[in-house]
Amino acid sequence: MQVGDIIKNDLRVTDFACRFGGDEFSAIMPASSINDSFSIAKRIQSSVAKLASTLHSDIKEHLSVSFGLAAYEAHAPISVADFFRQADLELYHAKKMGKNQISCVRVRDIVTTALSAEEKAALAGNITNNK
Amino acid sequence: MAIKPLIVSVTSGKGGVGKTFVSINLAATLARRGQKVLIVDCDLGLANIDIMLGMTPQYTLQDVIFGKLELKDVIIPTKGGFDLIPSSSGVREMAQLLFEKIELIKAMILSFTDYDVILLDTGAGISEVVLQFNLLASKNVVVINRELTCLTDAYSMIKVMFQVFGREAFSIVVNSVTDEKEADRLFSHLDSIGKKFLGFSLQNLGYIVTDNAVPKSILRQELIVLTEPSSRVAQNFRRISETLLFR
């Protein structure tokens, strides 16, 4: 409940968050870079740490928050399911690395498919024809 | 130079293009010009600058990230006249560094103000780690050769740096070419595609000719610019260093 409030407070008005089942939350941040989402994740993390510091020591050590970040590129033809799977994989990775971690999607797969057919054709074009 | 230190990343997208070869020989060339140079082996997990220089460092970047050392504690002088921060090979955790650790390394790199030039030799690919090191550098040197896969990956790197971080300035080094004419042709090819699809020009930093002495020097763990200073390759590096510093 309190963590939910923190998430709501620390996100921007343009962001959208919802509970994703169990102790997982999901946030969509339109028109943002991975760096933007990273700083927001850091902000939420420090708010949660502040909340933890007010709690009894038995509970305190169990309260941490991990993040998996993924970026959806407008040019990248991946499905919504694949996009969420990427974020989920990153979250899994973050949790594996310990408490309070932020993990970020590797952009390689997204980007290699992000080259348009025109760009690929231009790259493969006869190099000698280009002045 | 206006800003000190000048932080330059050497990157390529594709692996095996000669990033590390360019980094260490450029560093040695700059050092011979009187510049105080530091190379950071940013190919976390598959580092090989120490191998190319025939060194076996006692401590690496790994000791900074997972141990108690500071970045300045792992700096070692090399035979090339420049300093090196070596990284570790075959350590999986290093390749999967989380953002936070990268931020820590970046902050430490920025604290080295007594160097004139800091070269960041990045790994292959366009993982977040590579992108972050490119972002830290004020100049991104993209090494390419005549292979289509290499040109495509270099272009992808440029495009993602532009799309994700808004970078519009990239310097190109064309490696393993027959002559200047071929280098100019390859540069113009990539430059015209950049102009057409991304809307900005690239900087032509120079080229390096193919020379049988290059693989030999790598095998002997030597720096060709020092062992054969009058070779065309060494001349090429001098020109690249000139352009890098003054243009």
Coordinates of C-alpha atoms in Angstrom, one line a residue:
Chain A
M1 CA 0.0 0.0 0.0
Q2 CA 2.7 2.5 1.1
V3 CA 5.0 1.3 -1.7
G4 CA 2.2 1.8 -4.2
D5 CA 1.9 5.4 -3.0
I6 CA 5.6 5.9 -3.4
I7 CA 5.5 4.7 -7.0
K8 CA 2.5 6.9 -7.7
N9 CA 4.3 9.9 -6.2
D10 CA 7.6 9.4 -7.8
L11 CA 6.3 8.9 -11.3
R12 CA 5.6 11.8 -13.6
V13 CA 2.1 12.8 -14.6
T14 CA 2.7 11.3 -18.1
D15 CA 3.6 7.9 -16.6
F16 CA 1.2 5.0 -15.9
A17 CA 1.6 2.4 -13.2
C18 CA -0.3 -0.7 -12.1
R19 CA 0.1 -3.7 -10.0
F20 CA 1.3 -6.7 -12.0
G21 CA 0.5 -9.4 -9.5
G22 CA 1.9 -10.3 -6.2
D23 CA 4.6 -7.9 -5.1
E24 CA 5.3 -6.8 -8.7
F25 CA 4.4 -3.4 -10.2
S26 CA 4.7 -2.3 -13.8
A27 CA 5.2 1.3 -15.0
I28 CA 4.9 2.6 -18.6
M29 CA 6.9 5.8 -19.3
P30 CA 6.0 7.2 -22.7
A31 CA 8.5 9.3 -24.7
S32 CA 11.3 8.5 -22.3
S33 CA 14.8 7.2 -22.7
I34 CA 16.3 4.4 -20.7
N35 CA 18.3 7.0 -18.8
D36 CA 15.0 8.8 -17.8
S37 CA 13.5 5.6 -16.5
F38 CA 16.8 4.8 -14.7
S39 CA 16.7 8.1 -12.8
I40 CA 13.0 7.5 -11.9
A41 CA 13.9 4.0 -10.7
K42 CA 16.6 5.5 -8.5
R43 CA 14.1 8.0 -7.1
I44 CA 11.7 5.2 -6.2
Q45 CA 14.5 3.2 -4.7
S46 CA 15.5 6.1 -2.4
S47 CA 11.9 6.7 -1.3
V48 CA 11.5 3.1 -0.4
A49 CA 14.8 3.2 1.5
K50 CA 13.4 6.2 3.4
L51 CA 10.3 4.3 4.2
A52 CA 12.3 1.3 5.3
S53 CA 14.3 3.5 7.7
T54 CA 11.1 4.3 9.6
L55 CA 10.1 0.7 10.1
H56 CA 11.0 -1.9 12.7
S57 CA 14.3 -3.5 12.1
D58 CA 12.7 -7.0 11.6
I59 CA 10.7 -5.7 8.6
K60 CA 13.3 -3.2 7.5
E61 CA 15.7 -5.7 6.1
H62 CA 13.1 -7.4 4.1
L63 CA 12.0 -4.2 2.3
S64 CA 13.9 -3.6 -0.9
V65 CA 12.9 -2.8 -4.5
S66 CA 14.4 -4.2 -7.8
F67 CA 13.8 -2.9 -11.3
G68 CA 14.0 -4.4 -14.7
L69 CA 14.0 -1.7 -17.5
A70 CA 13.2 -2.2 -21.1
A71 CA 12.9 0.3 -23.9
Y72 CA 10.4 0.0 -26.7
E73 CA 11.7 1.6 -29.9
A74 CA 9.1 3.0 -32.3
H75 CA 11.0 1.5 -35.2
A76 CA 11.4 -1.9 -33.6
P77 CA 8.9 -4.4 -34.7
I78 CA 8.6 -6.4 -31.5
S79 CA 5.3 -7.6 -29.9
V80 CA 4.0 -6.2 -26.6
A81 CA 4.4 -9.6 -25.1
D82 CA 8.1 -9.7 -26.2
F83 CA 8.6 -6.2 -24.8
F84 CA 7.2 -7.2 -21.4
R85 CA 9.2 -10.4 -21.5
Q86 CA 12.4 -8.3 -21.9
A87 CA 11.5 -6.2 -18.9
D88 CA 10.7 -9.3 -16.9
L89 CA 14.0 -10.9 -17.9
E90 CA 15.8 -7.8 -16.7
L91 CA 13.9 -7.9 -13.4
Y92 CA 14.9 -11.5 -12.9
H93 CA 18.5 -10.5 -13.6
A94 CA 18.3 -7.6 -11.2
K95 CA 16.9 -9.8 -8.4
K96 CA 19.6 -12.4 -9.1
M97 CA 22.3 -9.7 -8.6
G98 CA 21.0 -9.0 -5.0
K99 CA 18.7 -6.6 -3.3
N100 CA 17.9 -3.1 -4.5
Q101 CA 19.3 -3.5 -8.0
I102 CA 18.4 -1.9 -11.3
S103 CA 18.9 -3.9 -14.5
C104 CA 18.5 -2.6 -18.0
V105 CA 17.6 -4.3 -21.2
R106 CA 20.4 -4.9 -23.7
V107 CA 19.4 -2.9 -26.7
R108 CA 21.3 -4.9 -29.3
D109 CA 18.3 -7.0 -30.5
I110 CA 16.0 -4.1 -30.7
V111 CA 18.5 -1.9 -32.6
T112 CA 19.6 -4.4 -35.3
T113 CA 16.0 -4.8 -36.4
A114 CA 15.5 -1.1 -36.1
L115 CA 17.4 -0.4 -39.4
S116 CA 14.9 0.3 -42.1
A117 CA 14.9 -1.6 -45.4
E118 CA 16.0 1.7 -47.1
E119 CA 19.0 2.0 -44.7
K120 CA 20.0 -1.6 -45.2
A121 CA 19.8 -1.2 -49.0
A122 CA 21.8 2.0 -48.8
L123 CA 24.5 0.3 -46.7
A124 CA 24.7 -2.6 -49.1
G125 CA 24.6 -0.3 -52.1
N126 CA 27.5 -0.1 -54.5
I127 CA 30.1 1.7 -52.4
T128 CA 31.9 3.1 -55.5
N129 CA 28.8 4.8 -56.6
N130 CA 28.9 7.0 -53.6
K131 CA 31.2 9.9 -54.4
Chain B
M1 CA 43.3 21.6 -25.8
A2 CA 40.3 23.3 -24.3
I3 CA 38.9 20.5 -22.1
K4 CA 41.2 18.4 -20.0
P5 CA 41.2 15.5 -20.1
L6 CA 39.9 14.8 -23.6
I7 CA 37.8 11.6 -23.2
V8 CA 37.7 9.5 -26.4
S9 CA 35.9 6.2 -26.8
V10 CA 37.1 3.7 -29.5
T11 CA 34.1 1.7 -30.6
S12 CA 32.8 -0.2 -33.6
G13 CA 29.7 -2.2 -33.2
K14 CA 31.2 -5.3 -34.8
G15 CA 33.9 -7.2 -33.1
G16 CA 37.3 -8.0 -34.7
V17 CA 37.5 -4.7 -36.5
G18 CA 40.7 -3.6 -34.7
K19 CA 39.4 -1.5 -31.9
T20 CA 42.0 -2.5 -29.4
F21 CA 44.8 -2.4 -32.0
V22 CA 43.7 1.2 -32.8
S23 CA 43.4 2.1 -29.2
I24 CA 46.9 1.0 -28.0
N25 CA 48.7 2.3 -31.1
L26 CA 46.9 5.6 -31.0
A27 CA 47.7 5.9 -27.2
A28 CA 51.4 5.2 -27.9
T29 CA 51.4 7.8 -30.7
L30 CA 49.8 10.4 -28.5
A31 CA 52.2 9.6 -25.7
R32 CA 55.1 10.1 -28.1
R33 CA 53.7 13.6 -28.8
G34 CA 54.1 14.4 -25.2
Q35 CA 50.5 13.7 -24.2
K36 CA 49.7 12.1 -20.8
V37 CA 47.5 9.2 -21.9
L38 CA 45.4 6.7 -20.0
I39 CA 43.6 3.7 -21.6
V40 CA 40.7 2.1 -19.8
D41 CA 39.9 -1.4 -21.0
C42 CA 36.1 -1.1 -21.1
D43 CA 35.6 -4.5 -22.8
L44 CA 34.4 -5.8 -19.5
G45 CA 34.4 -9.6 -19.4
L46 CA 36.5 -10.0 -22.6
A47 CA 39.3 -7.7 -21.9
N48 CA 42.5 -8.0 -23.9
I49 CA 44.7 -4.9 -23.9
D50 CA 46.9 -6.5 -21.3
I51 CA 47.3 -9.5 -23.6
M52 CA 48.1 -7.3 -26.6
L53 CA 50.8 -5.6 -24.6
G54 CA 52.2 -8.9 -23.1
M55 CA 51.3 -7.9 -19.5
T56 CA 49.9 -9.8 -16.6
P57 CA 48.4 -7.2 -14.3
Q58 CA 48.0 -8.0 -10.6
Y59 CA 44.8 -6.1 -10.2
T60 CA 42.0 -5.2 -12.7
L61 CA 38.8 -3.2 -12.9
Q62 CA 37.2 -6.3 -11.3
D63 CA 39.0 -5.5 -8.1
V64 CA 37.5 -2.1 -8.1
I65 CA 33.9 -3.2 -8.8
F66 CA 33.8 -6.3 -6.6
G67 CA 36.7 -5.5 -4.2
K68 CA 37.9 -2.7 -2.2
L69 CA 40.4 -1.0 -4.5
E70 CA 39.9 2.3 -6.2
L71 CA 40.4 2.9 -9.9
K72 CA 43.7 4.8 -9.3
D73 CA 45.1 1.7 -7.5
V74 CA 44.9 -0.5 -10.6
I75 CA 46.6 2.0 -13.0
I76 CA 49.8 0.5 -14.4
P77 CA 52.4 2.1 -16.7
T78 CA 53.0 0.3 -20.1
K79 CA 55.8 0.0 -22.5
G80 CA 53.9 2.3 -24.9
G81 CA 54.4 5.3 -22.6
F82 CA 50.8 5.5 -21.6
D83 CA 49.0 4.2 -18.5
L84 CA 46.5 1.4 -18.5
I85 CA 43.5 0.3 -16.4
P86 CA 43.2 -3.3 -17.3
S87 CA 40.0 -5.3 -17.1
S88 CA 39.3 -9.0 -16.6
S89 CA 38.7 -11.8 -19.1
G90 CA 36.2 -14.6 -18.9
V91 CA 34.3 -13.2 -15.9
R92 CA 30.6 -13.3 -16.6
E93 CA 29.5 -10.9 -14.0
M94 CA 31.7 -8.2 -15.5
A95 CA 29.9 -8.5 -18.8
Q96 CA 26.6 -8.1 -17.1
L97 CA 27.5 -5.1 -15.0
L98 CA 24.5 -3.3 -13.7
F99 CA 23.9 0.4 -14.4
E100 CA 24.9 1.4 -10.9
K101 CA 28.3 -0.1 -11.2
I102 CA 28.9 1.6 -14.5
E103 CA 27.9 4.9 -13.0
L104 CA 30.6 4.3 -10.3
I105 CA 33.3 3.6 -12.9
K106 CA 32.2 6.6 -14.9
A107 CA 32.5 8.9 -11.9
M108 CA 36.0 7.6 -11.1
I109 CA 37.1 8.1 -14.7
L110 CA 35.9 11.7 -14.6
S111 CA 38.0 12.3 -11.5
F112 CA 41.3 11.7 -13.4
T113 CA 42.0 15.3 -14.3
D114 CA 45.8 15.0 -14.6
Y115 CA 45.6 13.2 -18.0
D116 CA 45.5 14.9 -21.3
V117 CA 43.7 12.1 -23.1
I118 CA 41.7 9.2 -21.7
L119 CA 40.9 6.5 -24.2
L120 CA 38.0 4.1 -23.5
D121 CA 38.4 0.9 -25.5
T122 CA 34.9 -0.4 -25.6
G123 CA 33.7 -4.0 -26.2
A124 CA 31.9 -5.1 -29.4
G125 CA 28.2 -4.8 -29.7
I126 CA 25.8 -2.1 -28.6
S127 CA 24.9 -3.3 -25.1
E128 CA 24.0 -0.7 -22.6
V129 CA 27.5 -0.9 -21.1
V130 CA 29.1 0.0 -24.4
L131 CA 26.6 2.8 -24.9
Q132 CA 27.3 4.3 -21.5
F133 CA 31.0 4.4 -22.1
N134 CA 30.4 6.1 -25.4
L135 CA 28.2 8.6 -23.7
L136 CA 30.9 9.4 -21.1
A137 CA 33.4 10.2 -23.9
S138 CA 33.2 13.6 -25.6
K139 CA 34.5 12.1 -28.8
N140 CA 33.3 8.7 -30.2
V141 CA 35.8 7.2 -32.6
V142 CA 34.1 4.5 -34.7
V143 CA 36.5 2.0 -36.3
I144 CA 35.2 0.5 -39.6
N145 CA 36.6 -1.6 -42.4
R146 CA 35.4 -2.6 -45.9
E147 CA 33.1 -5.4 -44.7
L148 CA 29.3 -4.8 -45.1
T149 CA 28.6 -6.3 -41.7
C150 CA 31.1 -4.0 -40.1
L151 CA 29.6 -0.9 -41.9
T152 CA 26.1 -2.0 -40.9
D153 CA 27.0 -2.5 -37.2
A154 CA 28.9 0.8 -37.2
Y155 CA 25.9 2.6 -38.6
S156 CA 23.6 0.9 -36.0
M157 CA 25.9 2.1 -33.3
I158 CA 25.8 5.7 -34.6
K159 CA 22.1 5.5 -35.0
V160 CA 21.4 4.2 -31.5
M161 CA 23.7 6.8 -29.9
F162 CA 21.8 9.4 -31.9
Q163 CA 18.3 8.0 -31.0
V164 CA 18.9 7.2 -27.4
F165 CA 21.3 10.0 -26.4
G166 CA 21.0 12.6 -29.1
R167 CA 24.7 12.3 -30.1
E168 CA 25.4 13.8 -33.5
A169 CA 29.3 13.9 -33.6
F170 CA 31.2 10.8 -34.6
S171 CA 34.7 10.4 -35.9
I172 CA 35.5 7.6 -38.3
V173 CA 38.7 5.6 -38.6
V174 CA 38.9 3.3 -41.6
N175 CA 41.0 0.3 -40.8
S176 CA 42.7 -2.3 -43.2
V177 CA 42.5 -0.4 -46.4
T178 CA 44.7 -0.6 -49.5
D179 CA 45.2 3.2 -49.8
E180 CA 43.7 6.6 -49.0
K181 CA 41.4 6.4 -52.0
E182 CA 39.7 3.3 -50.7
A183 CA 39.5 4.8 -47.2
D184 CA 37.8 8.0 -48.5
R185 CA 35.4 5.9 -50.5
L186 CA 34.3 3.9 -47.5
F187 CA 34.1 7.0 -45.4
S188 CA 32.0 8.8 -48.0
H189 CA 29.7 5.8 -48.2
L190 CA 28.9 5.8 -44.5
D191 CA 28.9 9.6 -44.3
S192 CA 26.3 9.9 -47.1
I193 CA 24.0 7.4 -45.4
G194 CA 24.4 9.3 -42.1
K195 CA 23.4 12.5 -43.8
K196 CA 20.5 11.0 -45.7
F197 CA 18.9 9.1 -42.8
L198 CA 20.1 10.8 -39.6
G199 CA 20.7 14.3 -40.9
F200 CA 24.3 14.9 -39.8
S201 CA 27.8 14.4 -41.2
L202 CA 30.6 12.3 -39.8
Q203 CA 34.2 13.4 -39.2
N204 CA 36.9 11.6 -41.2
L205 CA 39.6 11.0 -38.6
G206 CA 41.9 9.0 -40.9
Y207 CA 42.7 5.5 -42.0
I208 CA 45.2 2.7 -41.5
V209 CA 46.6 0.7 -44.4
T210 CA 46.9 -3.1 -44.5
D211 CA 50.4 -4.1 -43.6
N212 CA 51.8 -7.6 -43.0
A213 CA 53.7 -6.1 -40.1
V214 CA 50.5 -5.5 -38.2
P215 CA 49.5 -9.2 -37.5
K216 CA 53.2 -9.9 -36.7
S217 CA 53.3 -7.0 -34.2
I218 CA 50.1 -8.3 -32.6
L219 CA 51.6 -11.8 -32.4
R220 CA 54.8 -10.5 -30.8
Q221 CA 52.7 -8.3 -28.4
E222 CA 54.4 -5.2 -29.7
L223 CA 53.3 -1.8 -30.7
I224 CA 53.9 -1.3 -34.4
V225 CA 54.1 2.5 -34.1
L226 CA 57.1 2.1 -31.8
T227 CA 58.8 -0.9 -33.4
E228 CA 58.4 0.5 -36.9
P229 CA 58.0 4.2 -36.6
S230 CA 58.7 4.9 -40.2
S231 CA 56.1 2.5 -41.5
R232 CA 53.0 3.7 -43.3
V233 CA 50.9 2.4 -40.5
A234 CA 52.8 4.6 -38.0
Q235 CA 52.4 7.6 -40.3
N236 CA 48.7 6.9 -40.5
F237 CA 48.5 6.9 -36.7
R238 CA 50.4 10.2 -36.5
R239 CA 47.9 11.7 -38.8
I240 CA 44.9 10.3 -36.9
S241 CA 46.4 11.7 -33.6
E242 CA 46.9 15.1 -35.3
T243 CA 43.3 15.3 -36.4
L244 CA 42.0 14.0 -33.1
L245 CA 43.9 16.7 -31.1
F246 CA 43.6 19.7 -33.3
R247 CA 40.4 19.4 -35.4

